[in-house]
PDB file of C-alpha atoms and ligand atoms in Angstrom:
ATOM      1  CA  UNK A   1       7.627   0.110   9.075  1.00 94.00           C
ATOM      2  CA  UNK A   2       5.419   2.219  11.388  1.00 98.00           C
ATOM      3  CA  UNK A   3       6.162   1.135  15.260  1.00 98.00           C
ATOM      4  CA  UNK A   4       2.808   2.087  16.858  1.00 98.00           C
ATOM      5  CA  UNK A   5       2.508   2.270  20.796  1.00 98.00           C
ATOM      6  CA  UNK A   6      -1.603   1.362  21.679  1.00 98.00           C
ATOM      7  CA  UNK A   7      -2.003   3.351  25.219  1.00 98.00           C
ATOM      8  CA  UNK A   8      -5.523   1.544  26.727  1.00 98.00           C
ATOM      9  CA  UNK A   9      -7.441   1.914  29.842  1.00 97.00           C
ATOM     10  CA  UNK A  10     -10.398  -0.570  29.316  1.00 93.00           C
ATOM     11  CA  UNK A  11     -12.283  -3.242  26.882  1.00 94.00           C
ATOM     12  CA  UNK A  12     -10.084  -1.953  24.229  1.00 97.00           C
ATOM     13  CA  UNK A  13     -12.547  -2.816  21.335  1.00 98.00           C
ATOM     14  CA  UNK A  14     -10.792   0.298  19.096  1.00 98.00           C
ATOM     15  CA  UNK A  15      -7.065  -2.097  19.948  1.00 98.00           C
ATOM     16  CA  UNK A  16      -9.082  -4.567  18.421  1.00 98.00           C
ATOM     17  CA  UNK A  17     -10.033  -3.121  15.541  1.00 98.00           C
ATOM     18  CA  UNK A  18      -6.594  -1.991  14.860  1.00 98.00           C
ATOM     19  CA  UNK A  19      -4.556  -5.387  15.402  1.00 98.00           C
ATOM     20  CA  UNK A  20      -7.784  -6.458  12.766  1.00 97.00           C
ATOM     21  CA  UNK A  21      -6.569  -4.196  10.139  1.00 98.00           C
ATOM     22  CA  UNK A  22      -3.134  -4.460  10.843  1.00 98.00           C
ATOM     23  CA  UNK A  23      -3.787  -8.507   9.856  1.00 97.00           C
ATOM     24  CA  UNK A  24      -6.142  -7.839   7.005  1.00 98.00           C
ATOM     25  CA  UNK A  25      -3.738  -5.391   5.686  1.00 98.00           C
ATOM     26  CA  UNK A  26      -6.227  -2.318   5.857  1.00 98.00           C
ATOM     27  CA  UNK A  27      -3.410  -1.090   7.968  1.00 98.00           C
ATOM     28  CA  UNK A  28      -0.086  -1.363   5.987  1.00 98.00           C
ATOM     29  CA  UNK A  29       3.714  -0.763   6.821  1.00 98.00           C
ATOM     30  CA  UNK A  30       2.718  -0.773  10.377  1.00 98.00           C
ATOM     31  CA  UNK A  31       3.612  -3.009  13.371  1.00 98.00           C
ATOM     32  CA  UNK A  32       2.244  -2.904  16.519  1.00 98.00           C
ATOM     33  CA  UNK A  33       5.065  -2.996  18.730  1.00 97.00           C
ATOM     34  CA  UNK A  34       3.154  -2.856  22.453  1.00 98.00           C
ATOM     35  CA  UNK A  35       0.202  -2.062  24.443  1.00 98.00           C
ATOM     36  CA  UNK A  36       0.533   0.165  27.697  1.00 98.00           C
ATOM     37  CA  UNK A  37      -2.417   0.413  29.983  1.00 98.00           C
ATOM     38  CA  UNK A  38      -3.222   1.716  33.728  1.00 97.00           C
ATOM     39  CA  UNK A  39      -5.863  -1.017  34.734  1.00 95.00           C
ATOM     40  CA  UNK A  40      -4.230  -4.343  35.357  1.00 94.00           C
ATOM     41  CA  UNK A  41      -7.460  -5.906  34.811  1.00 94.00           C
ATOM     42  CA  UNK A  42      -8.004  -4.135  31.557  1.00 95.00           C
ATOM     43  CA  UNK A  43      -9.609  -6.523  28.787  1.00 95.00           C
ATOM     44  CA  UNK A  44      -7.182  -4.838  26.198  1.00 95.00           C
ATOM     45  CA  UNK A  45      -4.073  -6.686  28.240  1.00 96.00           C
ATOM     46  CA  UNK A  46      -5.327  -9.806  27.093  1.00 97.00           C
ATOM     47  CA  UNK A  47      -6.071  -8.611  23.393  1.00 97.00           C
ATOM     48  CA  UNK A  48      -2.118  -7.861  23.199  1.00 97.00           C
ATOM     49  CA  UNK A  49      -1.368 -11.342  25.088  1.00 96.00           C
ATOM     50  CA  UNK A  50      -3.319 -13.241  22.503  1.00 96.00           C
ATOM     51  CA  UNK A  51      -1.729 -11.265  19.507  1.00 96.00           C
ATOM     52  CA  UNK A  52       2.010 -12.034  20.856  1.00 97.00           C
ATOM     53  CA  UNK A  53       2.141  -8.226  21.478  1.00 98.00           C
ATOM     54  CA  UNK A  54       3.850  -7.261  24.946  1.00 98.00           C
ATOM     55  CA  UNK A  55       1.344  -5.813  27.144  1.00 98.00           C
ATOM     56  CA  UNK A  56       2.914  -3.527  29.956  1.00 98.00           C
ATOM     57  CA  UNK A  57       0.733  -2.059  33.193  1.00 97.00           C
ATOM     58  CA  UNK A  58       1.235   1.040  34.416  1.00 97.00           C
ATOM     59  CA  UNK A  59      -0.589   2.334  37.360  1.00 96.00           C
ATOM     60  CA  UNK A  60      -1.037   5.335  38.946  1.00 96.00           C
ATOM     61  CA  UNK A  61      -1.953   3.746  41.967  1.00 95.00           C
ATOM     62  CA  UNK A  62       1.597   2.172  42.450  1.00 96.00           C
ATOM     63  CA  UNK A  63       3.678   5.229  42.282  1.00 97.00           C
ATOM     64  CA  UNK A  64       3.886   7.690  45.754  1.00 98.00           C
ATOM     65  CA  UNK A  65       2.752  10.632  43.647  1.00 98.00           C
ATOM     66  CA  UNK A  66       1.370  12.057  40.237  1.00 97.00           C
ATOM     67  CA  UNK A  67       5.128  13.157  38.967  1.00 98.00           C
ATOM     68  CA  UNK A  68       6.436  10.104  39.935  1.00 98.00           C
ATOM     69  CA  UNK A  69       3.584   7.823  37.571  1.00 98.00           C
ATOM     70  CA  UNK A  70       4.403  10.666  34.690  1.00 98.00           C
ATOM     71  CA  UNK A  71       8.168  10.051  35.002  1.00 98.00           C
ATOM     72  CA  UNK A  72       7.817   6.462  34.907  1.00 98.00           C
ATOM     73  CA  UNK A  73       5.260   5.987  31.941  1.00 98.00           C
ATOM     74  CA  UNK A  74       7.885   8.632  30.147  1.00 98.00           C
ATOM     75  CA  UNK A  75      10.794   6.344  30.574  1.00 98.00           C
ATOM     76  CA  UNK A  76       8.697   3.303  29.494  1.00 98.00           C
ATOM     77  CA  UNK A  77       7.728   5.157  26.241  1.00 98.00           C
ATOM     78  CA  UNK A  78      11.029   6.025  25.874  1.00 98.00           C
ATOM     79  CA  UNK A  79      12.358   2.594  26.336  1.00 98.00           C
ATOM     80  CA  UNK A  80       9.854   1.077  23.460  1.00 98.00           C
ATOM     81  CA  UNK A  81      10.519   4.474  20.936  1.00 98.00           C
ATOM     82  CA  UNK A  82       7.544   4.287  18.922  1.00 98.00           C
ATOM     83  CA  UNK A  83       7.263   5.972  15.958  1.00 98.00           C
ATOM     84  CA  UNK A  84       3.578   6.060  16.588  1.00 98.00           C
ATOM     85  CA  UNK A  85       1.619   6.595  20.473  1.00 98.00           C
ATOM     86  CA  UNK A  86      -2.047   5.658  19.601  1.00 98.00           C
ATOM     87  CA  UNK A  87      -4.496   6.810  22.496  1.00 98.00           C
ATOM     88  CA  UNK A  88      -7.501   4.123  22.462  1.00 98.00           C
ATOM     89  CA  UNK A  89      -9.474   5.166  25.259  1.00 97.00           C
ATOM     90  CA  UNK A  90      -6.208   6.471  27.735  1.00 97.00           C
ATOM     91  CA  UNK A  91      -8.024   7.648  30.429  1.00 94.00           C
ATOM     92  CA  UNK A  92      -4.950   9.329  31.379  1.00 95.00           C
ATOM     93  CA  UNK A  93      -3.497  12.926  31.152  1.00 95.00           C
ATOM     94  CA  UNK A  94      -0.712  12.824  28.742  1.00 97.00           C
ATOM     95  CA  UNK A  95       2.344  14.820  30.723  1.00 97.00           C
ATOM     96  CA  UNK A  96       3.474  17.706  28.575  1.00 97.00           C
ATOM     97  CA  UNK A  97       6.682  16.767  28.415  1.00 98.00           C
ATOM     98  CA  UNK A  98       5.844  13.323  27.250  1.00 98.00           C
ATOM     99  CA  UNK A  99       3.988  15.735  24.284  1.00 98.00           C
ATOM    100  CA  UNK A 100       7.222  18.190  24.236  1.00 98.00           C
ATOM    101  CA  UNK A 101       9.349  14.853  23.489  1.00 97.00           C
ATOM    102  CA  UNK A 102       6.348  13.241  21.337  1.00 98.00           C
ATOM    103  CA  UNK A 103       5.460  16.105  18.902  1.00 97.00           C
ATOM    104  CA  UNK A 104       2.500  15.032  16.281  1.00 97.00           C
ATOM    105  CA  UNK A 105       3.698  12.022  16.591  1.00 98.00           C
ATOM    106  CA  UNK A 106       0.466  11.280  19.423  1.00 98.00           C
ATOM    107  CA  UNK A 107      -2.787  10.298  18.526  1.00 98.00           C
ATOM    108  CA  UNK A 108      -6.040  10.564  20.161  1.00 98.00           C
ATOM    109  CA  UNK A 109      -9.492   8.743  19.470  1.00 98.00           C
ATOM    110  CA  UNK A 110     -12.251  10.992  21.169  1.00 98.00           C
ATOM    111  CA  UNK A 111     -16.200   9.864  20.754  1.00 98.00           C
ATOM    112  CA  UNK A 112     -17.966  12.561  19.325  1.00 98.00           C
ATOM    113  CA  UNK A 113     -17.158  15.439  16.709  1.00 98.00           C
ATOM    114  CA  UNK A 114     -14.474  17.908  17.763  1.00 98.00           C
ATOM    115  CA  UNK A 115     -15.195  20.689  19.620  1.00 98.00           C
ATOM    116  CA  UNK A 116     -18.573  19.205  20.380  1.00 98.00           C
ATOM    117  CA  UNK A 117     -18.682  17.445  23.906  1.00 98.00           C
ATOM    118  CA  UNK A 118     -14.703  17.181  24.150  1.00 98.00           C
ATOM    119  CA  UNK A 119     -12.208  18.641  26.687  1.00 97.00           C
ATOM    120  CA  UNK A 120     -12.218  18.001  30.611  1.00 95.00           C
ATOM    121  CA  UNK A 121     -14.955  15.607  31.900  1.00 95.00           C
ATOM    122  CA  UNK A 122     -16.054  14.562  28.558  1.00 97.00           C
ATOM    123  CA  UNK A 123     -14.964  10.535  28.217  1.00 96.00           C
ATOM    124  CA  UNK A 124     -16.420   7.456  27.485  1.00 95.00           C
ATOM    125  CA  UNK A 125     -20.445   7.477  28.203  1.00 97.00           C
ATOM    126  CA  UNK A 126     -20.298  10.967  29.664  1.00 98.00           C
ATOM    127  CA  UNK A 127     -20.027  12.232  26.223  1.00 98.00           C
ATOM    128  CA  UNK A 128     -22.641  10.645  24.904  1.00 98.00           C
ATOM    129  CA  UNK A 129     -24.634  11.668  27.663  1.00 98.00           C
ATOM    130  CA  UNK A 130     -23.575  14.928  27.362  1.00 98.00           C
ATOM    131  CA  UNK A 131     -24.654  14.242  23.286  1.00 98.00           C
ATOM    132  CA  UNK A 132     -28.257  13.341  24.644  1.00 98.00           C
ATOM    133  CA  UNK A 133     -28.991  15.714  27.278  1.00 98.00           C
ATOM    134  CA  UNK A 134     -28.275  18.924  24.093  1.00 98.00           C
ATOM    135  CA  UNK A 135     -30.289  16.717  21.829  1.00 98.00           C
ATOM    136  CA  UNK A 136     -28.106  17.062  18.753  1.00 98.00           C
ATOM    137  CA  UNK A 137     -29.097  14.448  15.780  1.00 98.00           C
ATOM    138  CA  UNK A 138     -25.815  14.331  14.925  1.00 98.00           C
ATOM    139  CA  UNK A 139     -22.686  12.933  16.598  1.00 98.00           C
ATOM    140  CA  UNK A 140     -19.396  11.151  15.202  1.00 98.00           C
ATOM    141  CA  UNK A 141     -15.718  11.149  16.350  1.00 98.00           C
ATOM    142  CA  UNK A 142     -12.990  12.363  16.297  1.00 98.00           C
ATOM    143  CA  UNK A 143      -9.029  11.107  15.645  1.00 99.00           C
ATOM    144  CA  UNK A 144      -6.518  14.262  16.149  1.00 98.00           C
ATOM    145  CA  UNK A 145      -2.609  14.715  17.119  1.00 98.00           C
ATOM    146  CA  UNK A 146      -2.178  15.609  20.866  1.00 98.00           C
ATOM    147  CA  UNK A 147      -1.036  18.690  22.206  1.00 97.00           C
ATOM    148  CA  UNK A 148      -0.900  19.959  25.715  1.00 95.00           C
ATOM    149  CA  UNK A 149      -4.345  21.029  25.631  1.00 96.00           C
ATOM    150  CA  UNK A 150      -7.428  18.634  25.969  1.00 96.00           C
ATOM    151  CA  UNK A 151      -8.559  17.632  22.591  1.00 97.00           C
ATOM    152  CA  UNK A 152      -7.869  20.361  21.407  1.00 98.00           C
ATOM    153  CA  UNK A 153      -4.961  19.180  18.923  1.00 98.00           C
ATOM    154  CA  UNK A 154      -4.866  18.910  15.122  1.00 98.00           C
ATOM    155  CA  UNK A 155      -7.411  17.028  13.817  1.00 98.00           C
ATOM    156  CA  UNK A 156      -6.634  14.216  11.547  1.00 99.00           C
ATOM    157  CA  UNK A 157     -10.037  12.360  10.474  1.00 99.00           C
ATOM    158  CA  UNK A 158     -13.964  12.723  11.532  1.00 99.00           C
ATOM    159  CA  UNK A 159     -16.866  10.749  11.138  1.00 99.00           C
ATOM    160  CA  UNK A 160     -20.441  11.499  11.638  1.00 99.00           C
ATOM    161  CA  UNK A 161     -23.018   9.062  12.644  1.00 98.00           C
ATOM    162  CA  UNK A 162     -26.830   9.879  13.114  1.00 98.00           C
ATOM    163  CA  UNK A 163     -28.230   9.719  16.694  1.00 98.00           C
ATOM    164  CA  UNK A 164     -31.471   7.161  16.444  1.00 98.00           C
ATOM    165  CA  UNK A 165     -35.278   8.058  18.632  1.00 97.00           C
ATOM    166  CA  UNK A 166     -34.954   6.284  21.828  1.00 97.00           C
ATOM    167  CA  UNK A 167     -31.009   6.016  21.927  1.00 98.00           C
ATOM    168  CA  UNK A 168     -29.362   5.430  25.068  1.00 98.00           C
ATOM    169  CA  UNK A 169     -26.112   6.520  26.452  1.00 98.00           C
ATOM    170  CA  UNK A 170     -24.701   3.077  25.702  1.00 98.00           C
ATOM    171  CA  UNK A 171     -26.858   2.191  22.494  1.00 98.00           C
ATOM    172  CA  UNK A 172     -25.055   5.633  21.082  1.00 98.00           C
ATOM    173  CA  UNK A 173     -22.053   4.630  22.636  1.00 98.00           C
ATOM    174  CA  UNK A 174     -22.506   1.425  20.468  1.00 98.00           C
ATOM    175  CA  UNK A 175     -23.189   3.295  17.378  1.00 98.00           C
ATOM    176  CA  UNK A 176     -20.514   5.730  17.043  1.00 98.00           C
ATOM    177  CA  UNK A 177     -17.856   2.816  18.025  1.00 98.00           C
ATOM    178  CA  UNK A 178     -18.955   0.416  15.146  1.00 98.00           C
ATOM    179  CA  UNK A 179     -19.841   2.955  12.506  1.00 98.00           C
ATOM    180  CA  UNK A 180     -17.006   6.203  13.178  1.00 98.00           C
ATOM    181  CA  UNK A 181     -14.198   4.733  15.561  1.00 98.00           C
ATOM    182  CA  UNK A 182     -13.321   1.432  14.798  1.00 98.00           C
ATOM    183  CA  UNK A 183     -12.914   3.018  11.128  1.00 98.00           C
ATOM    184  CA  UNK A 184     -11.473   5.935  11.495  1.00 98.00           C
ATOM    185  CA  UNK A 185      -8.462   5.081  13.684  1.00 98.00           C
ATOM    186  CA  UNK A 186      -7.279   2.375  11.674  1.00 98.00           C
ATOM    187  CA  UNK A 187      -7.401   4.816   8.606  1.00 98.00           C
ATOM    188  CA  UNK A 188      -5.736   7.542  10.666  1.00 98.00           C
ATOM    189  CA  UNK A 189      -2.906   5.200  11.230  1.00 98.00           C
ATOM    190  CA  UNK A 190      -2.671   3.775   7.867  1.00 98.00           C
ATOM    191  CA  UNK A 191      -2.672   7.420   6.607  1.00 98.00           C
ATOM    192  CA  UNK A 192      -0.357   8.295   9.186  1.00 98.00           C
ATOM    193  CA  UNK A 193       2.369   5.153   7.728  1.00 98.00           C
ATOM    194  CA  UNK A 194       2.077   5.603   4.655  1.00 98.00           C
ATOM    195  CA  UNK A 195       3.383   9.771   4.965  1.00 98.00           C
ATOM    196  CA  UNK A 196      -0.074  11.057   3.899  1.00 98.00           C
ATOM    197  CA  UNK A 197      -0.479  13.513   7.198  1.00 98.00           C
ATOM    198  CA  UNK A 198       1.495  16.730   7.581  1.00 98.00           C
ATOM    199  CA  UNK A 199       0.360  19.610   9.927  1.00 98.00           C
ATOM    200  CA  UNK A 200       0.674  22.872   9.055  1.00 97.00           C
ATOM    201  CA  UNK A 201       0.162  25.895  10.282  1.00 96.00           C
ATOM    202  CA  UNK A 202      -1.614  24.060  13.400  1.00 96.00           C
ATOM    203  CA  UNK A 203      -3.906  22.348  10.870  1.00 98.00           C
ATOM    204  CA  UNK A 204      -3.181  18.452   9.068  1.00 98.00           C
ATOM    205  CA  UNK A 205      -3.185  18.164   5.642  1.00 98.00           C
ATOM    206  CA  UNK A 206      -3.742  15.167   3.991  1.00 98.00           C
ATOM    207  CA  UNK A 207      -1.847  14.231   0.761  1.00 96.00           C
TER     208      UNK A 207
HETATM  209  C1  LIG B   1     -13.885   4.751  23.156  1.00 83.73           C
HETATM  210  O1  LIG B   1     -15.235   5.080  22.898  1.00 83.73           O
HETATM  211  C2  LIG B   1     -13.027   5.997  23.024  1.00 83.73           C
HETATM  212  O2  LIG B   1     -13.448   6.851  22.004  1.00 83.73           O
HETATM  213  C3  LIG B   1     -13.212   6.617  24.390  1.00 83.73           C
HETATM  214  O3  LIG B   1     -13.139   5.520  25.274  1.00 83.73           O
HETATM  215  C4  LIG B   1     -13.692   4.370  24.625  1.00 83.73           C
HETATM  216  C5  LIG B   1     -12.744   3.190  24.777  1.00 83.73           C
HETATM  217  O4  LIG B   1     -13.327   1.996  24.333  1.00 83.73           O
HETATM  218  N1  LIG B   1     -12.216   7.611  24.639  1.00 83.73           N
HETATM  219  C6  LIG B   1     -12.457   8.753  25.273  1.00 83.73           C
HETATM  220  O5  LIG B   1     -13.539   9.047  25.750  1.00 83.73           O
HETATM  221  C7  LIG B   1     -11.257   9.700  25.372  1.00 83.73           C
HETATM  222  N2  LIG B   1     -11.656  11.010  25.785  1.00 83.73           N
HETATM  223  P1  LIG B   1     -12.445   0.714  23.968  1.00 83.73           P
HETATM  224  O6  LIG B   1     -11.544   0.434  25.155  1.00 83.73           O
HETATM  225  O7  LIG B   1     -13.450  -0.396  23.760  1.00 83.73           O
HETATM  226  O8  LIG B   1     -11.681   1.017  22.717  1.00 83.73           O
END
């Protein structure tokens, strides 16, 4: 059995769509063991509370510096020992020695199509702004391991989706959610339990 962290700064729609699969057995030999998030008023806190899952909040904001949040979280992580740390929208940098101690063993949902629109800056709507302003017709996302870089790790599953006349930052937003993320990360994770993702030579292979 899988034990899968969920790391989740907002709405968490994508936790959704995981503890979904993980009950209609999309997702198998996985348990989601708890949900870790920076914003105490963070929808996805009460997704976990209604699931029975124990939902923990970590804040920057409460610790006297940057090291002192990163050693914290670390020990916290620790303390759970997932098998699995799935980033659902983290709006948080990972510390590299949390990725040193965590090797391809973190996962990453990013919304668009890797190395399109990724990196520093690029999150939530800004990417699909960023989609817009280039005027590409096609977008997608993106689930890949972490490393120390900023999306820039092995990537495990993509999905395109079309952008539509007229879209909007949000009505893309939208799009690529219902139609590439909320499939694609339950999949990665099912792949992921069931030993069908190796990584070699910087690359994953799926079996
Ligand atoms: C998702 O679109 C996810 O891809 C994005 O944040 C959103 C979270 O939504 N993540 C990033 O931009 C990471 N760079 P959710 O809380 O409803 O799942």
């Amino acid at each position: 059995m899988l034990r899968v962290l969920v790391c989740v700064s907002g709405g968490g729609t994508n936790l959704q769509a995981i503890l979904d699969a993980v009950r209609e057995e999309t997702i198998t030999n996985t348990q989601i063991c708890a949900v870790i998030s920076n914003n105490a008023s963070a929808y996805a806190l009460k997704r976990a509370e209604e699931n029975g899952i124990r939902g923990i909040c970590l804040s920057p904001k409460d610790y006297v510096d940057r090291e002192t949040f990163n050693q914290a979280l670390i020990q916290q992580v620790d303390e759970i020992a997932p098998d699995l740390i799935v980033l659902a929208g983290f709006l948080v940098n990972i510390p590299a020695e949390m990725v040193k101690k965590y090797p391809n063993r973190i996962i990453n949902i990013h919304p668009s199509l890797i190395p399109s629109f990724c990196g520093t800056g690029f999150y939530g709507l800004k990417v699909h702004e960023g989609a817009l302003a280039r005027g590409v017709k096609i977008t997608g996302a993106t689930v890949h391991f972490v490393d120390e870089g900023t999306d820039t790790g092995p990537i495990i599953l993509q999905k395109a989706v079309a952008v539509e006349p007229g879209d909007t930052p949000k009505s893309l937003q939208q799009r690529v959610m219902e139609e590439a993320e909320w499939k694609i990360l339950p999949q990665a994770i099912d792949l992921i339990a069931n030993g069908k993702v190796s990584v070699s030579d910087g690359k994953v292979v799926l079996s």
